[in-house]
Each structure stands twice: as C-alpha cells, then as structure tokens.
CSV table of C-alpha atoms and ligand atoms in Angstrom, one decimal:
chain,number,residue,atom,x,y,z
J,1,MET,CA,-6.1,-10.1,22.2
J,2,GLN,CA,-4.3,-11.5,19.3
J,3,GLN,CA,-0.7,-9.5,18.3
J,4,ARG,CA,-1.6,-9.3,14.1
J,5,PHE,CA,0.3,-6.6,13.3
J,6,ILE,CA,3.5,-6.2,15.6
J,7,GLY,CA,6.3,-4.0,13.2
J,8,LYS,CA,3.4,-3.7,10.6
J,9,ASN,CA,2.7,0.0,9.4
J,10,ILE,CA,-1.2,0.8,8.9
J,11,LEU,CA,-2.9,3.9,7.4
J,12,VAL,CA,-6.8,4.8,8.6
J,13,THR,CA,-8.1,7.2,6.8
J,14,GLY,CA,-11.0,9.6,8.6
J,15,ALA,CA,-9.8,8.3,11.8
J,16,SER,CA,-10.7,10.9,14.3
J,17,THR,CA,-14.3,10.0,15.3
J,18,GLY,CA,-16.2,6.6,15.0
J,19,ILE,CA,-15.5,3.4,13.0
J,20,GLY,CA,-12.1,4.7,11.8
J,21,ARG,CA,-11.2,5.6,15.7
J,22,ALA,CA,-12.2,1.8,16.6
J,23,ILE,CA,-10.2,0.2,13.9
J,24,ALA,CA,-6.8,2.6,14.9
J,25,VAL,CA,-7.3,1.9,18.6
J,26,ARG,CA,-8.1,-2.4,17.7
J,27,LEU,CA,-5.0,-2.4,15.0
J,28,ALA,CA,-2.9,-0.7,18.0
J,29,GLN,CA,-4.5,-3.1,20.5
J,30,GLU,CA,-2.5,-5.8,18.4
J,31,GLY,CA,0.9,-4.0,17.8
J,32,GLY,CA,0.3,-2.0,14.7
J,33,ASN,CA,2.1,1.5,14.0
J,34,ILE,CA,-0.9,3.4,13.4
J,35,ALA,CA,-0.8,6.7,11.1
J,36,VAL,CA,-4.2,8.3,11.9
J,37,ASN,CA,-5.8,10.1,8.7
J,38,TYR,CA,-8.0,13.5,9.5
J,39,SER,CA,-9.5,15.9,7.5
J,40,ARG,CA,-10.6,18.8,10.0
J,41,ASN,CA,-10.7,18.2,13.6
J,42,ASP,CA,-7.6,18.5,15.4
J,43,VAL,CA,-8.7,18.2,18.6
J,44,GLU,CA,-10.8,14.8,18.0
J,45,ALA,CA,-7.7,13.1,15.9
J,46,GLY,CA,-5.6,14.1,19.2
J,47,LYS,CA,-8.0,12.1,21.4
J,48,THR,CA,-7.4,9.0,18.9
J,49,ALA,CA,-4.1,9.5,18.9
J,50,GLU,CA,-4.4,9.1,22.3
J,51,ARG,CA,-5.9,6.3,22.7
J,52,VAL,CA,-3.8,5.0,20.2
J,53,ARG,CA,-0.9,5.2,22.5
J,54,ALA,CA,-3.1,4.5,25.5
J,55,ALA,CA,-3.4,0.8,23.2
J,56,HIS,CA,0.4,0.7,22.8
J,57,ASP,CA,1.5,1.1,26.4
J,58,ALA,CA,-1.2,-1.3,27.8
J,59,GLY,CA,0.1,-4.1,25.1
J,60,GLY,CA,3.6,-3.2,25.8
J,61,TYR,CA,4.6,-2.2,22.5
J,62,ALA,CA,7.2,0.3,23.5
J,63,ASN,CA,9.1,0.9,20.0
J,64,ALA,CA,4.9,0.9,18.2
J,65,LYS,CA,4.5,4.3,16.5
J,66,CYS,CA,1.9,6.8,15.9
J,67,ASN,CA,1.3,10.0,13.4
J,68,LEU,CA,-1.2,12.0,13.0
J,69,HIS,CA,-1.4,13.1,8.9
J,70,LYS,CA,-4.1,15.9,8.3
J,71,ALA,CA,-5.1,15.5,4.7
J,72,ASP,CA,-8.6,15.7,2.3
J,73,VAL,CA,-8.7,12.2,0.7
J,74,SER,CA,-10.8,13.5,-2.0
J,75,GLN,CA,-7.7,15.8,-3.0
J,76,GLU,CA,-5.0,14.0,-5.4
J,77,GLN,CA,-2.0,16.0,-4.0
J,78,PRO,CA,-3.0,15.7,-0.3
J,79,VAL,CA,-3.2,12.2,-0.7
J,80,ASN,CA,0.1,11.9,-2.3
J,81,ASP,CA,1.9,14.1,0.0
J,82,MET,CA,0.2,12.1,3.3
J,83,ILE,CA,2.0,8.8,1.6
J,84,GLY,CA,4.8,10.5,1.0
J,85,GLU,CA,5.0,11.3,4.7
J,86,ILE,CA,4.5,7.9,5.8
J,87,LEU,CA,7.0,6.7,3.4
J,88,ALA,CA,9.7,9.5,4.9
J,89,ASN,CA,8.9,8.8,8.3
J,90,TRP,CA,8.8,4.8,8.5
J,91,GLY,CA,9.6,3.6,5.1
J,92,ARG,CA,7.1,1.5,4.7
J,93,LEU,CA,3.4,1.3,4.4
J,94,ASP,CA,2.0,-2.1,4.9
J,95,VAL,CA,-2.0,-2.3,5.5
J,96,LEU,CA,-4.2,0.6,3.7
J,97,ILE,CA,-8.0,1.2,5.7
J,98,ASN,CA,-10.3,3.3,3.2
J,99,ASN,CA,-12.9,4.7,5.8
J,100,ALA,CA,-13.7,8.4,5.2
J,101,GLY,CA,-16.8,8.5,4.7
J,102,ILE,CA,-19.7,10.9,4.5
J,103,GLN,CA,-23.4,11.3,3.8
J,104,LYS,CA,-26.5,13.9,3.3
J,105,PRO,CA,-29.7,12.9,2.9
J,106,ALA,CA,-32.1,14.6,0.4
J,107,ALA,CA,-35.1,13.9,-1.9
J,108,SER,CA,-33.5,12.9,-5.2
J,109,HIS,CA,-34.9,15.1,-7.2
J,110,GLU,CA,-33.7,18.3,-5.0
J,111,SER,CA,-30.5,17.1,-4.2
J,112,LEU,CA,-27.5,19.1,-5.2
J,113,THR,CA,-24.7,18.8,-7.9
J,114,ALA,CA,-22.1,20.4,-5.4
J,115,ASP,CA,-23.2,17.7,-2.6
J,116,PHE,CA,-23.4,14.6,-5.1
J,117,ASP,CA,-19.9,15.4,-6.0
J,118,ARG,CA,-18.7,16.0,-2.5
J,119,ILE,CA,-20.1,12.6,-1.4
J,120,LEU,CA,-18.8,10.8,-4.2
J,121,GLY,CA,-15.4,13.2,-3.8
J,122,VAL,CA,-14.6,11.6,-0.2
J,123,ASN,CA,-16.5,8.6,-0.4
J,124,LEU,CA,-15.1,6.7,-3.8
J,125,ARG,CA,-12.3,9.4,-5.2
J,126,GLY,CA,-10.7,9.0,-1.4
J,127,CYS,CA,-10.6,5.8,-1.6
J,128,TYR,CA,-9.5,5.4,-5.5
J,129,LEU,CA,-6.7,8.1,-4.5
J,130,CYS,CA,-5.4,6.5,-0.9
J,131,SER,CA,-5.6,3.0,-2.9
J,132,ARG,CA,-3.7,4.0,-6.1
J,133,ALA,CA,-1.0,5.7,-4.0
J,134,ALA,CA,-0.3,2.4,-1.4
J,135,ILE,CA,-0.5,0.4,-4.4
J,136,ARG,CA,2.0,2.0,-6.4
J,137,HIS,CA,4.3,1.8,-3.0
J,138,PHE,CA,3.5,-1.9,-2.5
J,139,LEU,CA,4.4,-2.5,-6.3
J,140,SER,CA,7.8,-0.7,-5.5
J,141,ARG,CA,8.9,-3.2,-2.7
J,142,GLU,CA,8.8,-7.1,-2.1
J,143,GLY,CA,5.9,-8.2,0.2
J,144,GLY,CA,2.4,-7.0,-1.4
J,145,GLY,CA,0.2,-5.2,1.0
J,146,ALA,CA,-3.7,-5.0,2.2
J,147,ILE,CA,-6.1,-2.8,1.4
J,148,VAL,CA,-9.7,-3.0,3.5
J,149,ASN,CA,-12.5,-0.4,2.5
J,150,ASN,CA,-15.2,0.7,4.7
J,151,SER,CA,-18.2,-0.3,2.4
J,152,SER,CA,-21.7,-0.6,4.1
J,153,VAL,CA,-24.9,-2.6,3.5
J,154,HIS,CA,-25.8,-0.3,1.1
J,155,GLU,CA,-23.0,-1.6,-1.2
J,156,ILE,CA,-26.2,-3.6,-2.2
J,157,ILE,CA,-29.2,-2.2,-0.4
J,158,PRO,CA,-30.8,0.8,-2.2
J,159,LYS,CA,-31.3,3.8,0.1
J,160,PRO,CA,-33.8,6.6,-1.2
J,161,LYS,CA,-32.6,10.0,-0.3
J,162,TYR,CA,-29.1,9.1,-0.1
J,163,LEU,CA,-28.3,8.3,-3.8
J,164,SER,CA,-24.9,9.8,-3.6
J,165,TYR,CA,-23.9,8.0,-0.8
J,166,SER,CA,-25.9,4.9,-2.2
J,167,ILE,CA,-23.7,5.1,-5.2
J,168,SER,CA,-20.4,5.6,-3.6
J,169,LYS,CA,-20.7,2.2,-2.0
J,170,GLY,CA,-21.9,0.6,-4.9
J,171,GLY,CA,-18.8,1.9,-6.7
J,172,MET,CA,-17.0,0.9,-3.6
J,173,GLU,CA,-17.7,-2.8,-4.4
J,174,ASN,CA,-16.4,-3.1,-7.9
J,175,LEU,CA,-13.7,-0.4,-7.0
J,176,THR,CA,-12.6,-3.7,-4.1
J,177,LYS,CA,-12.7,-6.4,-6.5
J,178,SER,CA,-11.2,-4.6,-9.6
J,179,LEU,CA,-8.3,-3.6,-7.9
J,180,ALA,CA,-8.2,-7.1,-6.3
J,181,LEU,CA,-8.5,-9.1,-9.4
J,182,GLU,CA,-5.8,-6.3,-11.3
J,183,TYR,CA,-3.3,-7.0,-8.2
J,184,ALA,CA,-3.9,-10.6,-6.6
J,185,ASP,CA,-0.9,-11.9,-8.2
J,186,ARG,CA,1.5,-9.7,-6.8
J,187,GLY,CA,0.3,-10.0,-3.2
J,188,ILE,CA,-1.9,-7.3,-3.0
J,189,ARG,CA,-5.1,-8.0,-1.4
J,190,VAL,CA,-8.0,-5.8,-1.4
J,191,ASN,CA,-11.7,-6.4,0.7
J,192,ALA,CA,-14.3,-4.1,2.5
J,193,VAL,CA,-16.5,-4.4,5.5
J,194,GLY,CA,-20.0,-3.9,4.9
J,195,PRO,CA,-21.3,-2.3,8.0
J,196,GLY,CA,-25.0,-2.6,8.9
J,197,ALA,CA,-26.4,0.3,11.5
J,198,ILE,CA,-23.5,1.2,13.2
J,199,VAL,CA,-23.4,3.4,16.9
J,200,THR,CA,-20.9,6.5,15.8
J,201,PRO,CA,-21.3,10.2,14.8
J,202,ILE,CA,-22.7,9.5,11.6
J,203,ASN,CA,-26.0,8.2,12.7
J,204,MET,CA,-26.7,11.0,15.4
J,205,ALA,CA,-30.0,11.8,14.5
J,206,TRP,CA,-31.2,8.2,15.9
J,207,ILE,CA,-28.8,7.2,18.2
J,208,ASP,CA,-29.3,9.2,21.4
J,209,ASP,CA,-33.5,9.2,20.1
J,210,PRO,CA,-34.8,6.2,22.1
J,211,VAL,CA,-37.9,6.3,19.5
J,212,ALA,CA,-35.9,6.9,16.7
J,213,ARG,CA,-33.4,4.1,17.8
J,214,GLY,CA,-36.4,2.0,18.7
J,215,GLU,CA,-37.6,2.1,14.9
J,216,VAL,CA,-34.0,1.4,13.7
J,217,GLU,CA,-33.3,-1.6,15.7
J,218,SER,CA,-36.7,-3.0,14.8
J,219,HIS,CA,-35.6,-3.2,11.4
J,220,ILE,CA,-32.4,-5.2,12.1
J,221,PRO,CA,-32.8,-9.1,12.5
J,222,MET,CA,-30.4,-9.3,15.6
J,223,GLY,CA,-32.4,-6.4,17.3
J,224,ARG,CA,-29.6,-3.9,18.0
J,225,ALA,CA,-27.0,-1.2,16.5
J,226,GLY,CA,-23.6,-2.1,16.3
J,227,GLU,CA,-20.8,-1.2,18.3
J,228,ALA,CA,-17.9,0.5,16.1
J,229,GLU,CA,-15.5,-1.8,18.1
J,230,GLU,CA,-17.7,-5.1,16.9
J,231,ILE,CA,-16.8,-3.6,12.9
J,232,ALA,CA,-12.8,-2.7,14.2
J,233,ALA,CA,-12.7,-6.4,14.9
J,234,VAL,CA,-13.7,-7.4,11.0
J,235,PHE,CA,-10.9,-4.9,9.6
J,236,ALA,CA,-8.1,-6.4,11.8
J,237,PHE,CA,-9.2,-9.8,9.8
J,238,LEU,CA,-9.6,-8.8,6.7
J,239,ALA,CA,-5.9,-6.8,7.3
J,240,SER,CA,-4.1,-9.7,8.5
J,241,GLY,CA,-2.2,-12.4,7.4
J,242,GLU,CA,-5.3,-15.1,8.7
J,243,ALA,CA,-7.1,-13.3,5.7
J,244,SER,CA,-4.1,-14.4,3.6
J,245,TYR,CA,-6.2,-16.4,0.8
J,246,ILE,CA,-9.3,-14.0,0.6
J,247,THR,CA,-9.7,-10.9,-1.8
J,248,GLY,CA,-12.3,-9.6,-3.4
J,249,GLN,CA,-14.9,-9.5,-1.0
J,250,THR,CA,-17.3,-7.2,1.2
J,251,LEU,CA,-17.7,-9.3,4.7
J,252,PHE,CA,-21.2,-7.5,5.5
J,253,ALA,CA,-21.3,-7.0,9.5
J,254,CYS,CA,-24.9,-5.7,9.9
J,255,GLY,CA,-26.7,-8.2,12.5
J,256,GLY,CA,-28.6,-9.5,9.3
J,257,LEU,CA,-29.4,-6.5,7.7
J,258,THR,CA,-28.9,-8.2,4.3
J,259,LEU,CA,-31.0,-11.1,4.7
J,260,TYR,CA,-33.9,-9.6,3.6
J,261,PRO,CA,-35.2,-8.9,7.0
J,262,GLU,CA,-39.0,-8.7,5.5
J,263,PHE,CA,-38.8,-12.5,5.2
J,264,ARG,CA,-38.6,-13.3,8.9
J,265,VAL,CA,-42.2,-14.1,8.5
J,266,ALA,CA,-44.0,-16.0,5.6
J,267,TRP,CA,-45.8,-13.5,3.7
J,268,SER,CA,-45.7,-14.4,-0.4
J,269,SER,CA,-46.4,-18.1,0.0
J,270,GLY,CA,-49.8,-18.6,1.5
J,271,GLU,CA,-48.6,-19.7,4.8
E,301,NAD,P1,-18.2,9.7,11.3
E,301,NAD,O1,-18.9,10.4,11.0
E,301,NAD,O2,-17.7,9.1,12.5
E,301,NAD,O3,-16.7,8.9,10.3
E,301,NAD,C1,-16.3,9.1,9.4
E,301,NAD,C2,-15.3,9.9,9.1
E,301,NAD,O4,-14.7,10.3,7.7
E,301,NAD,C3,-15.1,11.2,9.9
E,301,NAD,O5,-13.8,11.2,11.4
E,301,NAD,C4,-14.8,12.1,9.2
E,301,NAD,O6,-13.9,13.3,9.4
E,301,NAD,C5,-13.8,11.7,8.1
E,301,NAD,N1,-14.1,12.5,6.7
E,301,NAD,C6,-14.8,13.3,6.4
E,301,NAD,N2,-14.8,13.7,5.2
E,301,NAD,C7,-13.0,13.4,5.0
E,301,NAD,C8,-11.9,14.0,4.3
E,301,NAD,N3,-12.4,14.5,3.1
E,301,NAD,N4,-10.8,13.5,4.3
E,301,NAD,C9,-10.3,12.5,5.4
E,301,NAD,N5,-11.5,12.5,6.6
E,301,NAD,C10,-12.8,13.0,6.0
E,301,NAD,O7,-19.1,8.0,11.2
E,301,NAD,P2,-18.3,6.8,10.9
E,301,NAD,O8,-19.9,6.3,11.3
E,301,NAD,O9,-17.4,5.7,12.1
E,301,NAD,O10,-18.1,6.5,9.6
E,301,NAD,C11,-17.0,5.5,8.7
E,301,NAD,C12,-17.2,4.9,7.8
E,301,NAD,O11,-18.1,3.9,8.0
E,301,NAD,C13,-17.9,5.6,6.5
E,301,NAD,O12,-17.1,5.4,5.7
E,301,NAD,C14,-19.1,5.1,6.5
E,301,NAD,O13,-19.7,5.2,5.4
E,301,NAD,C15,-19.1,3.6,7.1
E,301,NAD,N6,-20.5,2.9,7.6
E,301,NAD,C16,-21.0,3.3,8.8
E,301,NAD,C17,-22.0,3.0,8.9
E,301,NAD,C18,-22.8,3.2,10.5
E,301,NAD,O14,-23.8,3.0,11.0
E,301,NAD,N7,-22.3,4.2,11.2
E,301,NAD,C19,-23.0,1.8,8.4
E,301,NAD,C20,-21.8,1.8,7.3
E,301,NAD,C21,-20.9,1.9,6.3
C-alpha cells in the first residue's frame, strides 16, 4: 500500500456506508487523518470509524486521527460548523471528498417537488456548501487543497425515472469544472470520479437478487458490477499529489459503461 496521505487531514462526506466508507478506509490505509461525516446513522458511522482506526493500526500510523462529524450536508450552518470543528481540532484541512448522495425513482411526471428539492439539496447543494467552506479555508493559508466529488456515469448518461439524480450529477460536472477553473491558479484542484454500478446500499434493489443483478451486469462491458474499494482507489489517486497536474476532470470508473455498450456489435452500418 502506498503512503500518500500521511499527515493529511481529509473530510469524507456521507462516509457511514458504501463508497464513502471505502474511501475513508482507503485514505486511512495510506496514513490520512479522517473526518467521517454522516447525517443520521450513528451505528454505521461508528463502524466506519472502527475500520478507519483498524487501518491506521495495521499501517503503523500511531499518530493518525479519526473523528466523527454528524451533519446534514444540505444545510449551510451545520456544514460551516463541521468545517469549523475540523479546523478547531486539527488546525487544517487538506482534502475534501464530496461523496454524500441519494436517489429515489419516480416517473418524472409523477415525481414530488419535495423529493426533487431533497435530492438536489444533498447531491448538489451539499457539494456546493462543503466545497465553498473548504475553499475559504484553502485560500486562508498556504498550500492549496484538493476536492474530489462523487459523481456518476449519469453525469453524462441520462437516467429516466431518476430525473433529480441525473440533474444533480450533470450539475456536478459543471460545478467541478467551474471551481477547477476559478481556483486553478491558487493551488486548488477540483476533480470528480464517475462510478458505474457499484455494490453498495444505494443499489439494494438488485445486489442480492441474482436475476436483477444479472440484468444489470449484462449491460456492463466488463460483465460485472464494481466494488466500493475499486472506486476508493480512484479517489485516492485524484486526491493525492500524483494527480498534481489534473483539475476539472471526471474520471469514469464504470467497467466500460460510458462506451455506448449497445455498439459492442455493429448494428448501424449493415455488417
Ligand atoms: P450509500 O447509500 O451507501 O451512500 C450514500 C451516503 O450518503 C450514505 O452514507 C448516506 O447516509 C449519506 N447521506 C445521505 N444524505 C446525507 C446528508 N444529507 N448529509 C450527509 N450524508 C448523507 O450509497 P453509495 O453507493 O456509497 O453512494 C455514495 C455516492 O456514490 C453517492 O453520491 C452516489 O450518487 C455515488 N454513486 C454510487 C454509485 C453506485 O452504483 N453505488 C454509482 C455512481 C455514483
């Protein structure tokens, strides 16, 4: 395992489960101090903290730290308070991972305004609020900083019946690029990861159902869903100094889903 985050202070939002937990553990395996954000589930957040501490112990990082921060990322004051607490505890933040995200299916013409507001609130407003607070801090001291957003293949692929989710990830592409351009000359890099279908709680609808899972995986050129750890590895790269000349990009980690899988066989040219 590499050691790219020794002495770095990292906030991972929505880290009580799924990809967020895997990112927290991965960055801890590389020596990072991890602030675990979560909105509701104290038990699952505690499990993430346990795994982070186990990763620190296994790596021999005796001085590495892990703190829990309960805050709804869609709410301005709790976000500002959370960043304030991290700075009060550790004096500095180096990396922000905007991972928190939700979705809910509905035919678009029957969808509820309240659900639209909630999904955009967590996925996009939350990303804005956390990024703004982090950038204010990055600009206040030397050394810049890195932000990595958890987007989706649905940043560029439409997702019928998940309109709010699709819009939030499409917006995240522009948020990533606009912030990257605005702060590129001040040592702040802003990138995103675009996962495909990953085995996490957000996909409970098909993960444990062999028929449904087979259907999902039949659409993926690599023939399988991804693991959270495979996504966490991409976050670790983009958050690290190894990606020092990369900003404003979304790196898709999706088993080929963005490659127009329907074109695996020629059907449009007569052969
Ligand atoms: P998940 O449901 O395990 O993770 C989402 C996390 O966000 C949860 O821990 C949840 O508690 C947290 N959260 C929700 N509302 C919050 C709020 N208001 N404040 C703080 N945290 C909040 O599912 P996941 O798959 O790990 O999703 C993580 C991210 O990955 C999401 O942004 C999702 O859109 C993205 N993603 C997932 C997949 C996939 O196939 N699993 C694919 C593409 C993108």
